[in-house]
Short mmCIF file of C-alpha atoms in Angstrom, two decimals:
data_model
loop_
_atom_site.label_atom_id
_atom_site.label_comp_id
_atom_site.label_asym_id
_atom_site.label_seq_id
_atom_site.Cartn_x
_atom_site.Cartn_y
_atom_site.Cartn_z
CA UNK A 1 72.34 127.56 139.91
CA UNK A 2 70.94 125.31 137.02
CA UNK A 3 72.94 122.45 138.30
CA UNK A 4 70.98 122.49 141.45
CA UNK A 5 67.83 122.47 139.90
CA UNK A 6 65.48 119.67 139.09
CA UNK A 7 64.47 119.72 135.31
CA UNK A 8 60.63 120.11 134.97
CA UNK A 9 60.97 119.41 131.09
CA UNK A 10 63.11 119.47 128.22
CA UNK A 11 62.19 121.84 125.72
CA UNK A 12 64.28 120.42 123.02
CA UNK A 13 62.87 116.73 123.45
CA UNK A 14 61.45 115.04 120.36
CA UNK A 15 57.72 115.12 121.38
CA UNK A 16 58.12 118.68 122.27
CA UNK A 17 59.74 120.01 119.17
CA UNK A 18 57.46 117.62 117.01
CA UNK A 19 54.73 120.25 117.66
CA UNK A 20 55.67 123.02 120.13
CA UNK A 21 52.28 124.69 120.26
CA UNK A 22 50.70 121.50 121.57
CA UNK A 23 53.47 120.66 123.99
CA UNK A 24 53.21 124.43 125.39
CA UNK A 25 49.45 123.69 125.82
CA UNK A 26 50.23 120.84 127.63
CA UNK A 27 52.88 122.38 129.96
CA UNK A 28 50.27 125.19 130.67
CA UNK A 29 48.16 123.05 132.73
CA UNK A 30 51.00 120.48 134.17
CA UNK A 31 53.68 122.94 135.17
CA UNK A 32 53.06 126.51 134.25
CA UNK A 33 56.21 127.99 135.53
CA UNK A 34 58.84 125.10 134.54
CA UNK A 35 62.90 125.11 135.16
CA UNK A 36 65.10 123.53 132.19
CA UNK A 37 68.71 123.87 131.52
CA UNK A 38 68.01 125.19 128.15
CA UNK A 39 65.54 127.83 128.53
CA UNK A 40 65.93 128.23 132.54
CA UNK A 41 62.57 129.52 133.58
CA UNK A 42 59.84 129.15 131.11
CA UNK A 43 56.60 131.05 131.53
CA UNK A 44 53.44 129.50 130.00
CA UNK A 45 50.49 131.36 131.49
CA UNK A 46 49.36 134.81 130.35
CA UNK A 47 48.88 136.32 133.62
CA UNK A 48 52.53 135.42 134.57
CA UNK A 49 54.02 136.91 131.37
CA UNK A 50 51.81 139.80 131.66
CA UNK A 51 53.08 140.58 135.12
CA UNK A 52 56.92 139.79 134.03
CA UNK A 53 56.24 142.42 130.97
CA UNK A 54 54.69 145.22 133.21
CA UNK A 55 57.39 144.95 135.92
CA UNK A 56 60.43 145.89 134.58
CA UNK A 57 62.11 146.83 137.61
CA UNK A 58 61.81 143.16 138.92
CA UNK A 59 62.21 141.43 135.35
CA UNK A 60 65.14 143.23 133.66
CA UNK A 61 65.32 143.30 129.97
CA UNK A 62 68.99 143.30 129.96
CA UNK A 63 69.47 139.63 128.98
CA UNK A 64 71.71 139.67 126.07
CA UNK A 65 75.58 139.27 126.29
CA UNK A 66 76.02 141.94 123.47
CA UNK A 67 74.76 145.55 122.89
CA UNK A 68 71.15 145.38 121.96
CA UNK A 69 69.73 148.70 121.57
CA UNK A 70 66.92 149.48 123.22
CA UNK A 71 65.90 145.89 123.59
CA UNK A 72 68.10 144.84 126.30
CA UNK A 73 68.05 147.89 128.13
CA UNK A 74 66.37 149.09 131.24
CA UNK A 75 65.08 152.80 132.04
CA UNK A 76 66.30 155.28 131.98
CA UNK A 77 68.58 154.23 129.19
CA UNK A 78 66.03 152.31 127.35
CA UNK A 79 63.63 155.41 127.52
CA UNK A 80 66.16 157.67 125.82
CA UNK A 81 66.51 155.39 123.01
CA UNK A 82 62.61 154.64 122.78
CA UNK A 83 62.41 158.33 122.15
CA UNK A 84 64.49 158.35 119.38
CA UNK A 85 63.23 155.35 117.74
CA UNK A 86 59.18 155.47 117.99
CA UNK A 87 58.89 158.43 115.52
CA UNK A 88 60.14 156.09 112.87
CA UNK A 89 57.12 153.95 113.10
CA UNK A 90 54.64 156.81 113.94
CA UNK A 91 51.73 157.99 111.78
CA UNK A 92 53.73 160.30 109.67
CA UNK A 93 56.46 157.84 108.71
CA UNK A 94 53.84 154.88 107.88
CA UNK A 95 51.95 157.39 105.55
CA UNK A 96 55.12 158.15 103.87
CA UNK A 97 55.91 154.63 103.32
CA UNK A 98 52.63 153.24 102.64
CA UNK A 99 52.66 153.46 98.66
CA UNK A 100 56.01 151.70 98.53
CA UNK A 101 54.62 148.90 100.91
CA UNK A 102 51.74 148.14 99.07
CA UNK A 103 53.53 148.25 95.61
CA UNK A 104 56.09 145.62 96.77
CA UNK A 105 53.12 143.35 98.31
CA UNK A 106 51.52 143.41 94.99
CA UNK A 107 54.71 142.78 93.39
CA UNK A 108 55.36 139.47 95.38
CA UNK A 109 51.85 138.47 95.00
CA UNK A 110 52.02 138.84 90.98
CA UNK A 111 54.65 135.98 91.02
CA UNK A 112 52.16 133.52 92.03
CA UNK A 113 51.14 130.83 89.55
CA UNK A 114 47.83 131.43 87.69
CA UNK A 115 46.62 127.74 88.82
CA UNK A 116 49.32 125.84 90.67
CA UNK A 117 51.53 125.16 93.62
CA UNK A 118 53.43 127.51 95.68
CA UNK A 119 55.61 127.23 98.75
CA UNK A 120 54.32 129.90 100.74
CA UNK A 121 57.35 130.69 103.28
CA UNK A 122 60.18 130.54 100.42
CA UNK A 123 58.34 132.03 97.66
CA UNK A 124 56.12 134.60 99.28
CA UNK A 125 56.87 135.25 103.06
CA UNK A 126 60.74 135.23 102.47
CA UNK A 127 60.54 137.16 99.27
CA UNK A 128 58.06 139.76 101.03
CA UNK A 129 60.26 140.00 103.98
CA UNK A 130 63.53 141.08 102.41
CA UNK A 131 61.96 143.12 99.66
CA UNK A 132 59.89 145.37 102.06
CA UNK A 133 62.74 145.81 104.87
CA UNK A 134 65.48 146.42 102.39
CA UNK A 135 62.75 149.12 100.99
CA UNK A 136 62.18 150.49 104.31
CA UNK A 137 65.98 150.54 105.35
CA UNK A 138 66.69 152.45 102.11
CA UNK A 139 69.24 149.41 101.27
CA UNK A 140 69.55 148.35 97.50
CA UNK A 141 68.03 145.54 96.00
CA UNK A 142 71.33 143.70 95.48
CA UNK A 143 71.16 142.84 99.44
CA UNK A 144 68.12 140.48 98.68
CA UNK A 145 69.78 137.18 97.79
CA UNK A 146 73.00 137.68 100.47
CA UNK A 147 70.52 138.47 103.17
CA UNK A 148 68.47 135.35 102.22
CA UNK A 149 71.49 132.85 102.40
CA UNK A 150 72.61 134.75 105.82
CA UNK A 151 69.03 134.02 106.85
CA UNK A 152 69.29 130.37 106.00
CA UNK A 153 72.73 130.00 107.62
CA UNK A 154 71.43 131.69 110.72
CA UNK A 155 68.72 129.53 111.10
CA UNK A 156 70.80 126.19 110.90
CA UNK A 157 73.34 127.41 113.48
CA UNK A 158 70.47 128.15 115.88
CA UNK A 159 69.08 125.08 115.38
CA UNK A 160 72.54 123.30 116.09
CA UNK A 161 73.39 125.69 118.70
CA UNK A 162 76.50 126.55 117.21
CA UNK A 163 77.93 129.54 119.10
CA UNK A 164 80.99 130.12 117.19
CA UNK A 165 78.99 129.95 113.75
CA UNK A 166 76.23 132.43 115.40
CA UNK A 167 79.22 134.72 116.44
CA UNK A 168 80.74 134.65 112.93
CA UNK A 169 77.30 135.44 111.35
CA UNK A 170 76.59 138.25 113.76
CA UNK A 171 79.75 139.74 112.78
CA UNK A 172 78.80 139.17 108.97
CA UNK A 173 75.42 140.82 109.29
CA UNK A 174 77.07 143.74 111.53
CA UNK A 175 79.55 144.06 108.30
CA UNK A 176 76.66 144.56 106.10
CA UNK A 177 75.11 147.06 107.81
CA UNK A 178 78.41 149.04 108.23
CA UNK A 179 79.05 148.95 104.55
CA UNK A 180 75.63 150.90 104.40
CA UNK A 181 76.98 153.39 106.97
CA UNK A 182 80.23 153.98 104.98
CA UNK A 183 78.73 154.33 101.75
CA UNK A 184 76.47 157.22 103.17
CA UNK A 185 79.35 158.67 104.75
CA UNK A 186 81.42 158.47 101.54
CA UNK A 187 77.92 160.29 99.58
CA UNK A 188 78.04 163.09 102.35
CA UNK A 189 75.42 165.58 101.29
CA UNK A 190 74.44 163.39 98.52
CA UNK A 191 73.62 160.27 100.66
CA UNK A 192 69.76 159.19 100.28
CA UNK A 193 67.17 160.83 102.90
CA UNK A 194 66.32 157.13 104.05
CA UNK A 195 65.88 155.55 107.58
CA UNK A 196 69.31 154.47 107.69
CA UNK A 197 70.88 157.91 107.22
CA UNK A 198 68.18 159.34 109.46
CA UNK A 199 69.39 157.14 112.27
CA UNK A 200 72.96 157.88 111.41
CA UNK A 201 71.96 161.69 112.34
CA UNK A 202 70.42 161.01 115.84
CA UNK A 203 71.47 162.22 119.00
CA UNK A 204 70.84 160.65 122.30
CA UNK A 205 71.42 162.63 125.72
CA UNK A 206 72.96 165.56 123.73
CA UNK A 207 75.61 163.48 121.91
CA UNK A 208 75.87 161.40 118.51
CA UNK A 209 75.01 157.67 118.37
CA UNK A 210 77.95 155.84 118.32
CA UNK A 211 78.30 153.11 115.34
CA UNK A 212 78.06 150.26 117.73
CA UNK A 213 74.67 152.04 118.86
CA UNK A 214 73.50 152.32 115.24
CA UNK A 215 74.44 149.15 113.85
CA UNK A 216 72.63 147.52 117.08
CA UNK A 217 69.26 149.55 116.40
CA UNK A 218 69.60 148.67 112.63
CA UNK A 219 70.28 144.86 113.49
CA UNK A 220 67.56 144.53 115.43
CA UNK A 221 65.00 146.34 113.12
CA UNK A 222 66.22 143.91 110.46
CA UNK A 223 66.89 140.35 111.76
CA UNK A 224 63.63 140.67 113.72
CA UNK A 225 61.65 141.74 110.90
CA UNK A 226 62.96 139.10 108.20
CA UNK A 227 62.12 136.42 110.85
CA UNK A 228 58.97 137.42 112.13
CA UNK A 229 57.14 139.02 108.81
CA UNK A 230 58.18 135.83 106.80
CA UNK A 231 56.97 133.68 109.54
CA UNK A 232 53.85 135.35 109.82
CA UNK A 233 53.13 135.44 105.86
CA UNK A 234 53.51 131.30 105.97
CA UNK A 235 51.16 131.05 109.02
CA UNK A 236 48.62 133.47 107.65
CA UNK A 237 48.42 131.70 104.39
CA UNK A 238 48.29 128.32 105.80
CA UNK A 239 45.50 129.39 108.25
CA UNK A 240 43.07 130.62 105.44
CA UNK A 241 43.71 127.59 103.12
CA UNK A 242 42.64 125.32 105.90
CA UNK A 243 39.79 127.53 106.68
CA UNK A 244 37.71 128.42 103.37
CA UNK A 245 34.75 129.81 105.54
CA UNK A 246 36.96 132.54 106.79
CA UNK A 247 38.77 133.02 103.73
CA UNK A 248 35.61 133.64 101.77
CA UNK A 249 34.37 136.04 104.71
CA UNK A 250 37.47 138.34 104.29
CA UNK A 251 37.52 137.94 100.59
CA UNK A 252 34.01 139.62 100.69
CA UNK A 253 34.40 142.12 103.42
CA UNK A 254 38.38 143.52 104.28
CA UNK A 255 36.98 145.60 106.98
CA UNK A 256 37.90 142.81 109.40
CA UNK A 257 41.32 141.73 107.82
CA UNK A 258 43.76 143.48 110.39
CA UNK A 259 41.73 141.93 113.12
CA UNK A 260 41.75 138.44 111.92
CA UNK A 261 45.43 138.95 111.08
CA UNK A 262 46.37 139.59 114.79
CA UNK A 263 43.93 136.80 115.88
CA UNK A 264 45.49 134.26 113.51
CA UNK A 265 48.89 135.28 114.88
CA UNK A 266 47.74 135.14 118.47
CA UNK A 267 46.79 131.45 118.00
CA UNK A 268 50.10 130.41 116.14
CA UNK A 269 53.35 132.68 117.30
CA UNK A 270 55.27 134.03 114.81
CA UNK A 271 57.67 134.69 117.42
CA UNK A 272 58.02 132.03 119.94
CA UNK A 273 59.84 133.60 122.99
CA UNK A 274 61.68 136.54 124.61
CA UNK A 275 63.98 136.53 127.84
CA UNK A 276 64.17 138.57 130.98
CA UNK A 277 66.51 138.47 134.02
CA UNK A 278 65.13 138.54 137.39
CA UNK A 279 66.49 141.54 139.47
CA UNK A 280 66.01 140.00 143.01
CA UNK A 281 64.35 136.93 144.61
CA UNK A 282 60.64 136.61 143.58
CA UNK A 283 57.99 134.17 143.49
CA UNK A 284 56.05 133.63 140.21
CA UNK A 285 53.43 130.84 139.82
CA UNK A 286 54.33 129.29 143.05
CA UNK A 287 57.70 129.07 142.15
CA UNK A 288 61.05 130.93 143.75
CA UNK A 289 63.36 132.59 141.31
CA UNK A 290 66.66 134.03 142.82
CA UNK A 291 68.38 137.17 141.48
CA UNK A 292 70.28 136.68 138.29
CA UNK A 293 68.16 133.61 136.90
CA UNK A 294 66.88 133.96 133.51
CA UNK A 295 63.30 133.62 132.54
CA UNK A 296 61.81 132.66 129.17
CA UNK A 297 58.77 134.12 127.84
CA UNK A 298 56.63 131.87 125.78
CA UNK A 299 54.44 134.14 123.58
CA UNK A 300 53.14 130.83 121.95
CA UNK A 301 51.66 129.59 125.03
CA UNK A 302 50.67 132.84 126.75
CA UNK A 303 48.49 133.88 124.00
CA UNK A 304 46.74 130.47 123.99
CA UNK A 305 45.96 130.46 127.50
CA UNK A 306 42.09 128.93 128.21
CA UNK A 307 41.75 131.51 131.24
CA UNK A 308 41.90 134.28 129.09
CA UNK A 309 40.99 133.27 125.63
CA UNK A 310 37.75 130.86 125.20
CA UNK A 311 38.34 128.31 122.52
CA UNK A 312 41.97 129.67 122.23
CA UNK A 313 42.40 127.32 118.76
CA UNK A 314 39.51 129.15 117.08
CA UNK A 315 39.56 132.39 115.44
CA UNK A 316 37.07 135.11 117.22
CA UNK A 317 37.03 138.25 115.77
CA UNK A 318 35.35 139.57 118.47
CA UNK A 319 38.02 139.13 121.26
CA UNK A 320 39.22 141.96 123.19
CA UNK A 321 42.37 143.01 121.45
CA UNK A 322 43.86 144.12 124.60
CA UNK A 323 44.57 140.49 125.80
CA UNK A 324 46.75 139.71 122.72
CA UNK A 325 50.27 139.74 123.49
CA UNK A 326 51.26 139.36 119.90
CA UNK A 327 53.56 142.73 120.22
CA UNK A 328 54.01 142.35 123.66
CA UNK A 329 53.15 144.74 126.64
CA UNK A 330 54.55 147.34 128.89
CA UNK A 331 57.36 149.86 128.35
CA UNK A 332 59.08 147.01 125.74
CA UNK A 333 56.09 146.62 123.59
CA UNK A 334 57.32 146.38 119.93
CA UNK A 335 57.88 149.83 118.36
CA UNK A 336 57.60 148.36 115.00
CA UNK A 337 54.15 147.33 115.51
CA UNK A 338 52.64 149.90 113.12
CA UNK A 339 54.84 149.17 110.45
CA UNK A 340 54.40 145.36 110.96
CA UNK A 341 50.36 145.49 110.60
CA UNK A 342 50.74 147.87 107.73
CA UNK A 343 52.94 145.25 105.73
CA UNK A 344 51.07 142.41 106.83
CA UNK A 345 47.47 143.82 105.76
CA UNK A 346 49.00 145.09 102.52
CA UNK A 347 50.37 141.74 101.58
CA UNK A 348 47.18 139.52 102.68
CA UNK A 349 45.06 142.29 100.84
CA UNK A 350 46.96 141.90 97.70
CA UNK A 351 46.74 138.06 97.92
CA UNK A 352 43.05 138.02 98.34
CA UNK A 353 42.88 140.75 95.45
CA UNK A 354 44.95 138.59 93.11
CA UNK A 355 43.45 135.06 93.85
CA UNK A 356 40.12 133.32 93.92
CA UNK A 357 41.30 130.40 96.16
CA UNK A 358 44.08 129.38 98.59
CA UNK A 359 43.92 125.81 99.27
CA UNK A 360 46.04 122.93 101.15
CA UNK A 361 47.71 120.42 99.04
CA UNK A 362 46.63 116.80 99.75
CA UNK A 363 49.01 114.87 101.24
CA UNK A 364 51.48 117.77 101.42
CA UNK A 365 50.87 119.23 105.18
CA UNK A 366 52.88 122.30 106.40
CA UNK A 367 56.05 121.50 108.25
CA UNK A 368 56.48 123.05 111.69
CA UNK A 369 59.69 125.40 112.43
CA UNK A 370 61.86 124.27 115.28
CA UNK A 371 62.28 126.53 118.46
CA UNK A 372 63.51 129.03 118.47
CA UNK A 373 61.63 129.86 115.49
CA UNK A 374 57.96 129.97 115.26
CA UNK A 375 55.42 129.25 112.38
CA UNK A 376 56.47 126.76 109.67
CA UNK A 377 59.89 125.77 107.52
CA UNK A 378 57.55 124.76 104.68
CA UNK A 379 53.88 125.83 103.72
CA UNK A 380 53.00 123.82 100.36
CA UNK A 381 49.88 125.29 98.98
CA UNK A 382 47.76 125.60 95.93
CA UNK A 383 46.56 128.89 94.48
CA UNK A 384 44.30 129.82 91.76
CA UNK A 385 44.22 133.51 90.47
#
């Protein structure tokens, strides 16, 4: 179908990649449902995105060429697996992990210089994401550096659109997970009672999960977490450095910290997009999509829609949180949102406790990440403790 469609825009054009957020803002007004060979149908408006999220019959999540549990599944299959997964992020699970989460946040922040420079993405965001995710999964600390190297290679292959390298990297990551499964099977009754072991013992519809399903669940949790948590830390630190008034307010009163985190990540998306497939011919925003055509939901645009968010570039702590699509909406809303919120609030709380000032470095602006990544690749800052 793409060879008969006229290109409305080029998502990989230099002027787009220079500042994705600004480019999406322009597209939202000029061509809010736009076609390109690279992303197929891109949706820029909040209303169109919300419609897609809430109509899973017309807009299928089964957009991956590989098994993805439950991210790329539709009901009833999706429902069965969500029932298994949601308790891992429920109140009891979060209360159990909370002390460890806080300790890791404080430990990462403790590495900041007393008065000097920090590159927030590599030294804070990536460190925290690696340590917190391995701790949550029950994986050894010896995986921190191999996973850091894997993330770097995966990002490079994604930017280069190197499908062969991406396939090899996917197999490599699956191998890491399978090693964790094998070690627990070898340990038998002595296996640690952690998230990974518990997932291995789950059943769905009266049968044990297959290794492929277990690997898919753990891969989705880990790869997604490593990318979005590190991106979120970079975005949050950069924003507070650039807004000393808000930084001061949050230092004085932490009650609005959680609200501020969600609002900052609304206007500067850590996760830029997700995919769907049309199950039938349908009209969206005045454009006709045929059955089988792919859609790209652009969170980095929908959450900045002026029709929903007045002064979308500003942090307003009194906005209706129901409008914020940071964690999605509908049946596919992110099950890990409670964990992500706890991690980010603990990190930012520890950061504000441990410092007296976070500021930009003159002449050293943050460097934006390139699609499909959100946030920044570098965030150089000055901190004082």
